[in-house]
Amino acid sequence: MYQHDNRLAYAELKRRAIHGIENGDVLQRANGLKRSVALHLFTKGRYPRSFQSWTVYRHNHTKARISISNSSYSVIKADWNWEVDMKRAEQTPPSDFKPEPTWIIKQAPLENEALEAYLQEASTIAIPVAGISGHAGKDGADCGLKWYSNSTGVSLYFWSNGPKEWDALVDWTQKLIHYLDDELWKAARRRRQNIT
């Protein structure tokens, strides 16, 4: 076993993991379907094992190519598999260590009406972008939200529960993440049932 003490390699590994989580550019494929990103959410806790993101895609179906579920949306969740990368680092000479993060990828189709109800609710939330009060705390996750439209986009970032003025947005984000995780769990259960 190698004692991996190459701090530069670890720093680069973590930088790439953070970039992948924050920007949703983790290697995510969907069987050749044409799709576009509708929404990207991420959380980065204090420890790397809690780095995760949810990317909601809108599928652009053609008449000749409709997905089996007839869903126009899907979600892909990416978690950084930090434990595997640390084990790999311990067993690899520093000069051979490749700082590419290992990802745990899960995906699920989303019901159009349910997701569009969440998106409609978000369109009613008003938040100030200036004059926001600060808040203090000892722990919590960094959170981010990126919303994509035809020619515009919004990127928001907050720590822990966010500023008081953003309570409605933070509550909505947590509800959406809970919904997406439920759909991922249901999809995994369906896949297990189809195997047996």
Coordinates of N, CA, C and O in Angstrom, one line a residue:
M1 N 0.8 -1.2 0.0 CA 0.0 0.0 0.0 C 0.9 1.2 0.0 O 1.9 1.3 0.7
Y2 N 0.4 2.2 -0.7 CA 1.1 3.5 -0.8 C 0.5 4.5 0.2 O -0.7 4.6 0.3
Q3 N 1.3 5.2 0.8 CA 0.8 6.3 1.6 C 0.8 7.5 0.7 O 1.8 8.1 0.4
H4 N -0.4 7.8 0.3 CA -0.6 8.8 -0.8 C -0.5 10.2 -0.1 O -1.5 10.7 0.5
D5 N 0.6 10.9 -0.2 CA 0.8 12.2 0.4 C 0.9 13.3 -0.6 O 1.5 14.3 -0.3
N6 N 0.5 13.0 -1.8 CA 0.6 14.1 -2.8 C -0.6 15.0 -2.7 O -1.7 14.8 -3.2
R7 N -0.3 16.1 -2.0 CA -1.4 17.1 -1.7 C -1.9 17.8 -3.0 O -3.1 18.1 -3.1
L8 N -1.1 18.0 -3.9 CA -1.5 18.6 -5.2 C -2.5 17.7 -5.9 O -3.5 18.2 -6.5
A9 N -2.2 16.4 -6.0 CA -3.1 15.5 -6.7 C -4.5 15.5 -6.0 O -5.5 15.5 -6.6
Y10 N -4.5 15.5 -4.6 CA -5.7 15.4 -3.9 C -6.5 16.8 -4.1 O -7.7 16.8 -4.3
A11 N -5.8 17.9 -4.1 CA -6.4 19.2 -4.3 C -7.0 19.2 -5.7 O -8.1 19.8 -5.8
E12 N -6.3 18.7 -6.7 CA -6.9 18.7 -8.0 C -8.1 17.8 -8.1 O -9.1 18.1 -8.7
L13 N -8.1 16.6 -7.4 CA -9.2 15.7 -7.4 C -10.4 16.4 -6.8 O -11.5 16.4 -7.3
K14 N -10.2 17.1 -5.7 CA -11.3 17.8 -5.0 C -11.8 18.9 -5.9 O -13.1 19.1 -5.9
R15 N -10.9 19.6 -6.5 CA -11.4 20.7 -7.4 C -12.3 20.2 -8.5 O -13.3 20.8 -8.8
R16 N -11.9 19.1 -9.1 CA -12.7 18.5 -10.2 C -14.0 18.0 -9.7 O -15.0 18.2 -10.4
A17 N -14.0 17.5 -8.5 CA -15.3 17.0 -7.9 C -16.2 18.2 -7.6 O -17.4 18.1 -8.0
I18 N -15.7 19.2 -7.1 CA -16.5 20.4 -6.8 C -17.0 21.0 -8.1 O -18.2 21.4 -8.2
H19 N -16.2 21.1 -9.1 CA -16.6 21.7 -10.4 C -17.7 20.8 -11.0 O -18.7 21.3 -11.5
G20 N -17.5 19.5 -10.9 CA -18.6 18.6 -11.5 C -19.9 18.7 -10.8 O -21.0 18.8 -11.4
I21 N -19.8 18.8 -9.4 CA -21.1 18.9 -8.6 C -21.7 20.3 -8.9 O -22.9 20.4 -9.1
E22 N -21.0 21.4 -8.9 CA -21.5 22.7 -9.0 C -22.1 23.0 -10.4 O -23.0 23.7 -10.6
N23 N -21.5 22.4 -11.4 CA -21.9 22.7 -12.8 C -22.6 21.6 -13.5 O -23.1 21.8 -14.6
G24 N -22.8 20.5 -12.9 CA -23.6 19.4 -13.5 C -22.9 18.8 -14.7 O -23.6 18.2 -15.6
D25 N -21.6 19.0 -14.9 CA -21.0 18.4 -16.1 C -20.3 17.1 -15.8 O -19.4 16.7 -16.5
V26 N -20.8 16.4 -14.8 CA -20.4 15.0 -14.6 C -20.8 14.2 -15.8 O -21.8 14.5 -16.4
L27 N -20.0 13.2 -16.1 CA -20.4 12.4 -17.3 C -21.7 11.7 -17.1 O -21.9 10.8 -16.3
Q28 N -22.7 12.3 -17.8 CA -24.1 11.8 -17.7 C -24.7 11.6 -19.1 O -24.9 12.6 -19.8
R29 N -25.0 10.4 -19.4 CA -25.6 10.1 -20.7 C -27.0 9.5 -20.6 O -27.3 8.9 -19.6
A30 N -27.8 9.7 -21.6 CA -29.2 9.3 -21.5 C -29.5 8.5 -22.8 O -30.4 8.9 -23.6
N31 N -28.8 7.5 -23.1 CA -29.2 6.6 -24.3 C -29.4 7.3 -25.6 O -30.3 7.0 -26.3
G32 N -28.6 8.3 -25.8 CA -28.7 9.0 -27.1 C -29.9 10.0 -27.3 O -30.1 10.5 -28.3
L33 N -30.7 10.1 -26.2 CA -31.9 11.0 -26.4 C -31.4 12.5 -26.4 O -30.5 12.9 -25.7
K34 N -32.0 13.3 -27.3 CA -31.7 14.7 -27.3 C -32.4 15.3 -26.1 O -33.5 15.1 -25.8
R35 N -31.6 16.1 -25.3 CA -32.2 16.7 -24.1 C -31.5 18.0 -23.8 O -30.4 18.2 -24.3
S36 N -32.1 18.7 -22.9 CA -31.5 20.0 -22.5 C -31.7 20.1 -21.0 O -32.6 19.6 -20.4
V37 N -30.7 20.8 -20.3 CA -30.8 21.0 -18.9 C -31.9 22.0 -18.6 O -31.9 23.1 -19.2
A38 N -32.8 21.7 -17.7 CA -33.8 22.6 -17.2 C -33.4 23.2 -15.9 O -33.7 24.4 -15.7
L39 N -32.8 22.4 -15.1 CA -32.5 22.9 -13.7 C -31.4 22.1 -13.1 O -31.3 20.9 -13.4
H40 N -30.5 22.7 -12.4 CA -29.4 22.0 -11.7 C -29.4 22.5 -10.3 O -29.4 23.6 -10.0
L41 N -29.3 21.5 -9.3 CA -29.2 21.8 -7.9 C -28.0 21.0 -7.3 O -27.7 20.0 -7.8
F42 N -27.3 21.6 -6.3 CA -26.2 20.9 -5.7 C -26.1 21.2 -4.2 O -26.6 22.3 -3.8
T43 N -25.5 20.3 -3.5 CA -25.2 20.6 -2.1 C -23.8 20.1 -1.9 O -23.4 19.0 -2.4
K44 N -23.0 20.8 -1.1 CA -21.7 20.4 -0.7 C -21.6 20.6 0.8 O -21.5 21.7 1.3
G45 N -21.6 19.5 1.5 CA -21.5 19.5 2.9 C -20.0 19.8 3.4 O -19.1 20.0 2.5
R46 N -19.8 19.7 4.6 CA -18.5 19.9 5.2 C -17.5 18.8 4.7 O -16.3 19.0 4.6
Y47 N -18.0 17.6 4.5 CA -17.2 16.5 4.2 C -17.4 16.1 2.7 O -18.6 16.1 2.2
P48 N -16.4 15.7 2.0 CA -16.5 15.4 0.6 C -17.5 14.3 0.3 O -18.1 14.3 -0.8
R49 N -17.8 13.4 1.2 CA -18.7 12.3 0.9 C -20.1 12.8 0.8 O -21.0 12.1 0.3
S50 N -20.4 14.1 1.1 CA -21.7 14.6 1.0 C -21.9 15.5 -0.2 O -22.9 16.2 -0.4
F51 N -20.9 15.5 -1.2 CA -21.0 16.3 -2.4 C -22.0 15.6 -3.3 O -21.8 14.5 -3.7
Q52 N -23.1 16.3 -3.7 CA -24.1 15.7 -4.5 C -24.8 16.7 -5.4 O -24.9 17.9 -5.0
S53 N -25.3 16.3 -6.5 CA -26.1 17.2 -7.4 C -27.2 16.4 -8.0 O -27.2 15.2 -8.2
W54 N -28.2 17.2 -8.4 CA -29.4 16.7 -9.2 C -29.5 17.6 -10.4 O -29.6 18.8 -10.3
T55 N -29.6 17.0 -11.6 CA -29.7 17.7 -12.8 C -31.0 17.2 -13.5 O -31.2 16.0 -13.7
V56 N -31.9 18.2 -13.7 CA -33.2 17.9 -14.3 C -33.1 18.2 -15.8 O -32.7 19.3 -16.2
Y57 N -33.4 17.2 -16.6 CA -33.3 17.4 -18.1 C -34.7 17.4 -18.7 O -35.6 16.6 -18.2
R58 N -34.9 18.1 -19.7 CA -36.1 18.1 -20.5 C -35.7 17.4 -21.8 O -34.8 17.7 -22.5
H59 N -36.5 16.3 -22.2 CA -36.2 15.6 -23.4 C -37.0 16.2 -24.5 O -38.2 16.5 -24.4
N60 N -36.3 16.3 -25.6 CA -37.0 16.8 -26.8 C -37.3 15.6 -27.7 O -36.5 15.2 -28.6
H61 N -38.5 15.1 -27.6 CA -38.9 13.9 -28.3 C -39.3 14.3 -29.8 O -39.9 15.3 -30.0
T62 N -39.0 13.4 -30.6 CA -39.5 13.5 -32.0 C -40.6 12.5 -32.1 O -40.7 11.6 -31.3
K63 N -41.4 12.6 -33.2 CA -42.5 11.7 -33.4 C -42.0 10.2 -33.5 O -42.7 9.3 -33.1
A64 N -40.8 10.1 -34.1 CA -40.3 8.7 -34.3 C -39.6 8.2 -33.1 O -39.4 7.0 -33.1
R65 N -39.4 9.0 -32.1 CA -38.6 8.5 -31.0 C -39.2 9.0 -29.7 O -38.8 10.1 -29.2
I66 N -40.0 8.2 -29.1 CA -40.6 8.6 -27.8 C -40.1 7.6 -26.8 O -40.0 6.4 -27.0
S67 N -39.7 8.1 -25.6 CA -39.2 7.3 -24.6 C -40.3 6.3 -24.1 O -41.5 6.6 -24.2
I68 N -39.8 5.2 -23.5 CA -40.8 4.2 -23.0 C -41.7 4.8 -22.0 O -42.9 4.5 -22.0
S69 N -41.2 5.6 -21.1 CA -42.1 6.2 -20.1 C -43.0 7.3 -20.5 O -43.9 7.8 -19.8
N70 N -42.7 7.8 -21.7 CA -43.4 9.0 -22.2 C -43.2 10.2 -21.3 O -44.0 11.1 -21.3
S71 N -42.2 10.3 -20.6 CA -41.9 11.4 -19.7 C -41.0 12.4 -20.5 O -40.1 12.0 -21.2
S72 N -41.3 13.7 -20.3 CA -40.6 14.7 -20.9 C -39.4 15.1 -20.1 O -38.5 15.9 -20.6
Y73 N -39.3 14.7 -18.8 CA -38.3 15.1 -17.9 C -37.6 13.9 -17.3 O -38.2 12.8 -17.1
S74 N -36.3 14.0 -16.9 CA -35.7 13.0 -16.1 C -34.7 13.7 -15.2 O -34.3 14.9 -15.4
V75 N -34.3 13.0 -14.1 CA -33.3 13.6 -13.2 C -32.1 12.6 -13.1 O -32.3 11.4 -13.2
I76 N -31.0 13.2 -13.1 CA -29.7 12.4 -12.8 C -29.1 13.0 -11.6 O -28.9 14.2 -11.5
K77 N -28.8 12.1 -10.6 CA -28.2 12.5 -9.4 C -26.8 11.9 -9.4 O -26.5 10.8 -9.8
A78 N -25.8 12.8 -9.0 CA -24.4 12.4 -9.0 C -23.9 12.6 -7.6 O -24.1 13.7 -7.0
D79 N -23.3 11.6 -7.0 CA -22.6 11.7 -5.7 C -21.2 11.4 -5.9 O -20.8 10.4 -6.6
W80 N -20.3 12.2 -5.3 CA -18.9 11.9 -5.4 C -18.6 10.7 -4.5 O -18.8 10.7 -3.3
N81 N -18.0 9.6 -5.1 CA -17.6 8.4 -4.3 C -16.2 8.6 -3.7 O -15.3 8.1 -4.1
W82 N -16.2 9.5 -2.7 CA -15.0 9.9 -2.1 C -14.2 8.7 -1.5 O -13.0 8.6 -1.6
E83 N -14.9 7.8 -0.8 CA -14.3 6.6 -0.2 C -13.5 5.8 -1.2 O -12.3 5.4 -1.0
V84 N -14.1 5.6 -2.4 CA -13.4 4.8 -3.4 C -12.1 5.6 -3.9 O -11.1 5.0 -4.1
D85 N -12.2 6.9 -4.1 CA -11.1 7.7 -4.5 C -10.0 7.7 -3.5 O -8.8 7.7 -3.8
M86 N -10.3 7.7 -2.2 CA -9.3 7.7 -1.2 C -8.6 6.3 -1.1 O -7.4 6.3 -1.0
K87 N -9.3 5.3 -1.3 CA -8.8 3.9 -1.3 C -7.8 3.8 -2.5 O -6.7 3.3 -2.4
R88 N -8.3 4.3 -3.7 CA -7.5 4.3 -4.9 C -6.2 5.1 -4.7 O -5.1 4.7 -5.1
A89 N -6.3 6.2 -4.0 CA -5.1 7.1 -3.7 C -4.1 6.3 -2.8 O -2.9 6.5 -3.0
E90 N -4.6 5.6 -1.8 CA -3.7 4.8 -0.9 C -3.0 3.7 -1.7 O -1.9 3.3 -1.3
Q91 N -3.6 3.2 -2.7 CA -3.0 2.0 -3.4 C -2.3 2.3 -4.7 O -1.9 1.4 -5.4
T92 N -2.2 3.6 -5.0 CA -1.6 4.1 -6.2 C -0.4 4.9 -5.9 O -0.5 5.8 -5.1
P93 N 0.8 4.7 -6.6 CA 1.9 5.6 -6.4 C 1.5 7.0 -6.8 O 0.8 7.2 -7.7
P94 N 2.0 8.0 -6.0 CA 1.6 9.4 -6.3 C 1.8 9.8 -7.8 O 1.0 10.5 -8.3
S95 N 2.8 9.3 -8.4 CA 3.1 9.7 -9.8 C 2.1 9.1 -10.8 O 1.9 9.6 -11.9
D96 N 1.4 8.0 -10.4 CA 0.5 7.3 -11.2 C -1.0 7.7 -10.9 O -1.9 7.3 -11.6
F97 N -1.2 8.4 -9.8 CA -2.6 8.7 -9.4 C -3.2 9.7 -10.4 O -2.7 10.8 -10.7
K98 N -4.4 9.3 -10.9 CA -5.2 10.2 -11.8 C -6.3 10.9 -11.0 O -7.1 10.2 -10.4
P99 N -6.3 12.2 -11.0 CA -7.2 12.9 -10.1 C -8.6 13.1 -10.8 O -9.2 14.2 -10.8
E100 N -9.2 12.0 -11.3 CA -10.5 12.0 -11.9 C -11.5 11.5 -10.8 O -11.3 10.4 -10.4
P101 N -12.5 12.3 -10.4 CA -13.4 11.8 -9.4 C -14.2 10.6 -9.9 O -14.5 10.4 -11.1
T102 N -14.6 9.7 -8.9 CA -15.4 8.6 -9.2 C -16.8 9.0 -8.8 O -17.0 9.5 -7.7
W103 N -17.8 8.7 -9.7 CA -19.2 9.2 -9.4 C -20.1 8.0 -9.2 O -20.0 7.0 -9.9
I104 N -21.1 8.2 -8.3 CA -22.2 7.3 -8.2 C -23.4 8.0 -8.9 O -23.8 9.1 -8.5
I105 N -23.9 7.4 -10.0 CA -24.9 8.0 -10.8 C -26.2 7.3 -10.7 O -26.2 6.0 -10.8
K106 N -27.3 8.0 -10.5 CA -28.6 7.4 -10.4 C -29.5 8.3 -11.3 O -29.3 9.5 -11.4
Q107 N -30.5 7.7 -12.0 CA -31.4 8.4 -12.8 C -32.8 7.9 -12.8 O -33.0 6.7 -12.4
A108 N -33.7 8.8 -13.1 CA -35.2 8.4 -13.0 C -35.9 9.3 -13.9 O -35.6 10.5 -14.1
P109 N -37.0 8.8 -14.5 CA -37.9 9.7 -15.3 C -38.8 10.4 -14.3 O -39.0 10.0 -13.1
L110 N -39.3 11.6 -14.7 CA -40.1 12.4 -13.8 C -41.5 12.6 -14.4 O -41.6 12.7 -15.7
E111 N -42.5 12.6 -13.6 CA -43.8 12.9 -14.2 C -43.9 14.3 -14.6 O -43.6 15.2 -13.8
N112 N -44.4 14.6 -15.8 CA -44.5 15.9 -16.3 C -45.3 16.9 -15.4 O -44.8 18.0 -15.1
E113 N -46.5 16.5 -15.0 CA -47.3 17.3 -14.2 C -46.7 17.7 -12.9 O -46.8 18.8 -12.4
A114 N -46.1 16.7 -12.2 CA -45.6 16.9 -10.9 C -44.4 17.9 -11.0 O -44.3 18.9 -10.2
L115 N -43.5 17.7 -11.9 CA -42.3 18.6 -12.1 C -42.8 20.0 -12.5 O -42.3 21.0 -11.9
E116 N -43.7 20.0 -13.4 CA -44.1 21.4 -13.9 C -44.8 22.1 -12.8 O -44.8 23.4 -12.7
A117 N -45.5 21.4 -11.8 CA -46.1 22.1 -10.7 C -45.0 22.7 -9.8 O -45.1 23.9 -9.3
Y118 N -43.9 22.0 -9.6 CA -42.8 22.6 -8.9 C -42.2 23.8 -9.6 O -41.9 24.8 -9.0
L119 N -42.0 23.7 -10.9 CA -41.4 24.8 -11.7 C -42.4 26.0 -11.6 O -41.9 27.2 -11.5
Q120 N -43.7 25.8 -11.7 CA -44.7 26.9 -11.6 C -44.6 27.5 -10.3 O -44.7 28.8 -10.2
E121 N -44.5 26.7 -9.2 CA -44.4 27.3 -7.9 C -43.2 28.2 -7.7 O -43.2 29.3 -7.1
A122 N -42.1 27.8 -8.3 CA -40.8 28.6 -8.2 C -41.0 29.9 -8.9 O -40.4 30.9 -8.5
S123 N -41.8 29.9 -10.0 CA -42.0 31.2 -10.7 C -42.8 32.3 -9.9 O -42.8 33.4 -10.2
T124 N -43.4 31.8 -8.8 CA -44.1 32.8 -7.9 C -43.2 33.3 -6.8 O -43.7 34.2 -6.0
I125 N -42.0 32.8 -6.6 CA -41.2 33.2 -5.5 C -40.4 34.4 -5.8 O -39.7 34.5 -6.8
A126 N -40.6 35.4 -5.0 CA -39.8 36.7 -5.2 C -38.7 36.7 -4.1 O -39.0 36.5 -2.9
I127 N -37.5 37.0 -4.6 CA -36.4 37.1 -3.6 C -35.6 38.4 -4.0 O -35.4 38.7 -5.1
P128 N -35.1 39.1 -2.9 CA -34.2 40.2 -3.2 C -32.8 39.8 -3.6 O -32.4 38.7 -3.1
V129 N -32.2 40.5 -4.4 CA -30.8 40.2 -4.8 C -29.8 41.2 -4.1 O -28.6 41.0 -4.3
A130 N -30.3 42.2 -3.4 CA -29.4 43.1 -2.7 C -30.0 43.4 -1.4 O -31.2 43.2 -1.2
G131 N -29.2 43.9 -0.4 CA -29.7 44.2 0.9 C -30.0 43.0 1.7 O -30.9 43.0 2.5
I132 N -29.4 41.9 1.4 CA -29.6 40.6 2.1 C -28.9 40.6 3.4 O -27.7 40.9 3.5
S133 N -29.6 40.2 4.5 CA -28.9 40.1 5.8 C -28.0 38.9 5.8 O -28.3 37.8 5.2
G134 N -26.9 39.0 6.6 CA -26.0 37.9 6.7 C -26.5 36.9 7.8 O -27.4 37.3 8.6
H135 N -26.0 35.8 7.9 CA -26.4 34.9 9.0 C -25.2 34.1 9.4 O -24.2 33.9 8.7
A136 N -25.2 33.7 10.7 CA -24.0 32.9 11.2 C -24.4 31.5 11.6 O -25.6 31.2 11.7
G137 N -23.4 30.7 11.7 CA -23.6 29.3 12.0 C -22.3 28.5 12.0 O -21.3 29.0 11.5
K138 N -22.3 27.3 12.6 CA -21.1 26.6 12.7 C -21.0 25.5 11.6 O -19.9 25.0 11.3
D139 N -22.1 25.0 11.1 CA -22.0 23.9 10.2 C -23.1 24.1 9.1 O -24.0 25.0 9.3
G140 N -23.1 23.3 8.1 CA -24.2 23.4 7.1 C -23.6 23.1 5.7 O -22.3 23.0 5.6
A141 N -24.4 23.0 4.8 CA -23.9 22.7 3.4 C -24.0 24.0 2.5 O -24.9 24.8 2.7
D142 N -23.1 24.1 1.6 CA -23.3 25.1 0.5 C -24.3 24.5 -0.5 O -24.2 23.4 -0.8
C143 N -25.2 25.4 -0.9 CA -26.2 24.9 -1.8 C -26.2 25.8 -3.1 O -25.9 27.0 -3.0
G144 N -26.6 25.3 -4.2 CA -26.7 26.1 -5.4 C -27.8 25.7 -6.3 O -28.3 24.5 -6.2
L145 N -28.3 26.6 -7.1 CA -29.4 26.4 -7.9 C -29.1 27.1 -9.2 O -28.8 28.3 -9.2
K146 N -29.2 26.4 -10.3 CA -29.0 27.0 -11.7 C -30.3 26.7 -12.5 O -30.6 25.5 -12.6
W147 N -30.9 27.7 -13.0 CA -32.1 27.6 -13.8 C -31.8 28.0 -15.2 O -31.2 29.0 -15.4
Y148 N -32.2 27.1 -16.1 CA -31.9 27.4 -17.5 C -33.2 27.7 -18.3 O -34.2 27.0 -18.1
S149 N -33.2 28.6 -19.2 CA -34.3 28.9 -20.1 C -33.8 29.1 -21.5 O -32.6 28.8 -21.7
N150 N -34.6 29.5 -22.4 CA -34.2 29.6 -23.8 C -32.9 30.4 -24.0 O -31.9 30.0 -24.5
S151 N -32.9 31.6 -23.5 CA -31.8 32.5 -23.7 C -31.4 33.2 -22.4 O -30.6 34.1 -22.4
T152 N -31.9 32.7 -21.3 CA -31.6 33.3 -20.0 C -31.2 32.2 -19.0 O -31.5 31.0 -19.2
G153 N -30.7 32.6 -17.9 CA -30.4 31.6 -16.9 C -30.2 32.4 -15.5 O -30.0 33.6 -15.5
V154 N -30.4 31.7 -14.5 CA -30.2 32.2 -13.1 C -29.4 31.3 -12.3 O -29.5 30.0 -12.4
S155 N -28.4 31.8 -11.6 CA -27.6 31.0 -10.7 C -27.6 31.6 -9.4 O -27.3 32.8 -9.2
L156 N -28.0 30.8 -8.4 CA -28.1 31.3 -7.0 C -27.3 30.4 -6.1 O -27.2 29.2 -6.3
Y157 N -26.7 31.0 -5.0 CA -25.8 30.2 -4.1 C -26.2 30.6 -2.7 O -26.3 31.8 -2.5
F158 N -26.3 29.7 -1.8 CA -26.5 30.0 -0.4 C -25.9 29.0 0.5 O -25.7 27.8 0.1
W159 N -25.7 29.4 1.7 CA -25.1 28.5 2.7 C -26.1 28.1 3.7 O -26.9 28.9 4.1
S160 N -26.1 26.8 4.1 CA -27.0 26.3 5.1 C -28.5 26.6 4.8 O -29.0 26.2 3.8
N161 N -29.2 27.4 5.7 CA -30.6 27.7 5.5 C -30.8 29.0 4.7 O -31.9 29.4 4.4
G162 N -29.7 29.6 4.2 CA -29.8 30.8 3.4 C -30.2 32.0 4.2 O -30.5 31.9 5.4
P163 N -30.1 33.1 3.6 CA -30.6 34.4 4.3 C -32.1 34.3 4.6 O -32.8 33.7 3.8
K164 N -32.5 35.0 5.6 CA -34.0 35.0 6.0 C -34.8 35.4 4.8 O -35.9 34.9 4.6
E165 N -34.3 36.4 4.0 CA -35.1 36.9 2.8 C -35.3 35.8 1.8 O -36.1 36.0 0.9
W166 N -34.6 34.7 1.8 CA -34.7 33.7 0.8 C -35.4 32.5 1.3 O -35.3 31.4 0.7
D167 N -36.1 32.6 2.5 CA -36.7 31.4 3.1 C -37.6 30.6 2.1 O -37.6 29.4 2.1
A168 N -38.4 31.3 1.3 CA -39.3 30.7 0.4 C -38.6 29.9 -0.6 O -38.9 28.7 -1.0
L169 N -37.5 30.4 -1.1 CA -36.6 29.7 -2.1 C -36.0 28.5 -1.5 O -36.0 27.4 -2.1
V170 N -35.4 28.7 -0.3 CA -34.7 27.5 0.4 C -35.7 26.4 0.6 O -35.5 25.2 0.4
D171 N -36.9 26.8 1.1 CA -38.0 25.8 1.4 C -38.3 25.0 0.1 O -38.5 23.8 0.1
W172 N -38.5 25.8 -1.0 CA -38.9 25.2 -2.3 C -37.8 24.3 -2.8 O -38.0 23.2 -3.2
T173 N -36.5 24.7 -2.6 CA -35.4 23.9 -3.1 C -35.3 22.5 -2.3 O -35.2 21.5 -2.9
Q174 N -35.6 22.6 -1.0 CA -35.5 21.4 -0.2 C -36.7 20.5 -0.5 O -36.5 19.3 -0.6
K175 N -37.9 21.0 -0.8 CA -39.0 20.2 -1.2 C -38.7 19.5 -2.6 O -39.1 18.4 -2.8
L176 N -38.1 20.3 -3.5 CA -37.8 19.7 -4.8 C -36.8 18.6 -4.7 O -37.0 17.5 -5.3
I177 N -35.7 18.8 -3.9 CA -34.7 17.7 -3.7 C -35.4 16.5 -3.1 O -35.1 15.4 -3.5
H178 N -36.3 16.7 -2.1 CA -37.0 15.6 -1.5 C -37.8 14.8 -2.6 O -37.8 13.6 -2.6
Y179 N -38.5 15.6 -3.4 CA -39.3 14.9 -4.5 C -38.4 14.2 -5.4 O -38.7 13.0 -5.8
L180 N -37.3 14.8 -5.9 CA -36.4 14.1 -6.8 C -35.8 12.8 -6.2 O -35.7 11.8 -6.8
D181 N -35.4 12.9 -4.9 CA -34.8 11.7 -4.2 C -35.9 10.6 -4.1 O -35.6 9.4 -4.3
D182 N -37.2 11.0 -3.9 CA -38.2 10.0 -3.8 C -38.4 9.3 -5.2 O -38.6 8.1 -5.3
E183 N -38.3 10.1 -6.3 CA -38.5 9.5 -7.6 C -37.3 8.6 -8.0 O -37.5 7.6 -8.6
L184 N -36.1 9.0 -7.5 CA -34.9 8.1 -7.7 C -35.1 6.8 -7.0 O -34.8 5.7 -7.5
W185 N -35.6 6.9 -5.8 CA -35.8 5.7 -4.9 C -36.8 4.8 -5.6 O -36.6 3.6 -5.7
K186 N -37.9 5.4 -6.1 CA -39.0 4.6 -6.7 C -38.4 3.9 -8.0 O -38.7 2.7 -8.3
A187 N -37.6 4.6 -8.8 CA -37.1 4.1 -10.0 C -36.1 2.9 -9.7 O -36.2 1.9 -10.4
A188 N -35.3 3.1 -8.6 CA -34.4 2.0 -8.2 C -35.2 0.8 -7.8 O -34.9 -0.4 -8.1
R189 N -36.3 1.0 -7.1 CA -37.1 -0.1 -6.6 C -37.8 -0.9 -7.8 O -37.8 -2.1 -7.8
R190 N -38.3 -0.1 -8.8 CA -38.8 -0.7 -10.0 C -37.8 -1.6 -10.7 O -38.1 -2.7 -11.2
R191 N -36.6 -1.0 -10.8 CA -35.5 -1.8 -11.5 C -35.2 -3.1 -10.7 O -35.1 -4.2 -11.4
R192 N -35.2 -3.1 -9.4 CA -34.9 -4.3 -8.6 C -36.1 -5.3 -8.8 O -35.8 -6.5 -8.9
Q193 N -37.3 -4.8 -8.9 CA -38.5 -5.7 -9.0 C -38.4 -6.3 -10.4 O -38.8 -7.5 -10.6
N194 N -38.0 -5.6 -11.4 CA -37.9 -6.2 -12.8 C -36.8 -7.2 -12.9 O -36.9 -8.1 -13.8
I195 N -35.8 -7.1 -12.1 CA -34.7 -8.1 -12.1 C -35.2 -9.4 -11.5 O -34.8 -10.5 -12.0
T196 N -36.0 -9.3 -10.5 CA -36.4 -10.6 -9.8 C -37.6 -11.2 -10.4 O -38.2 -10.8 -11.3

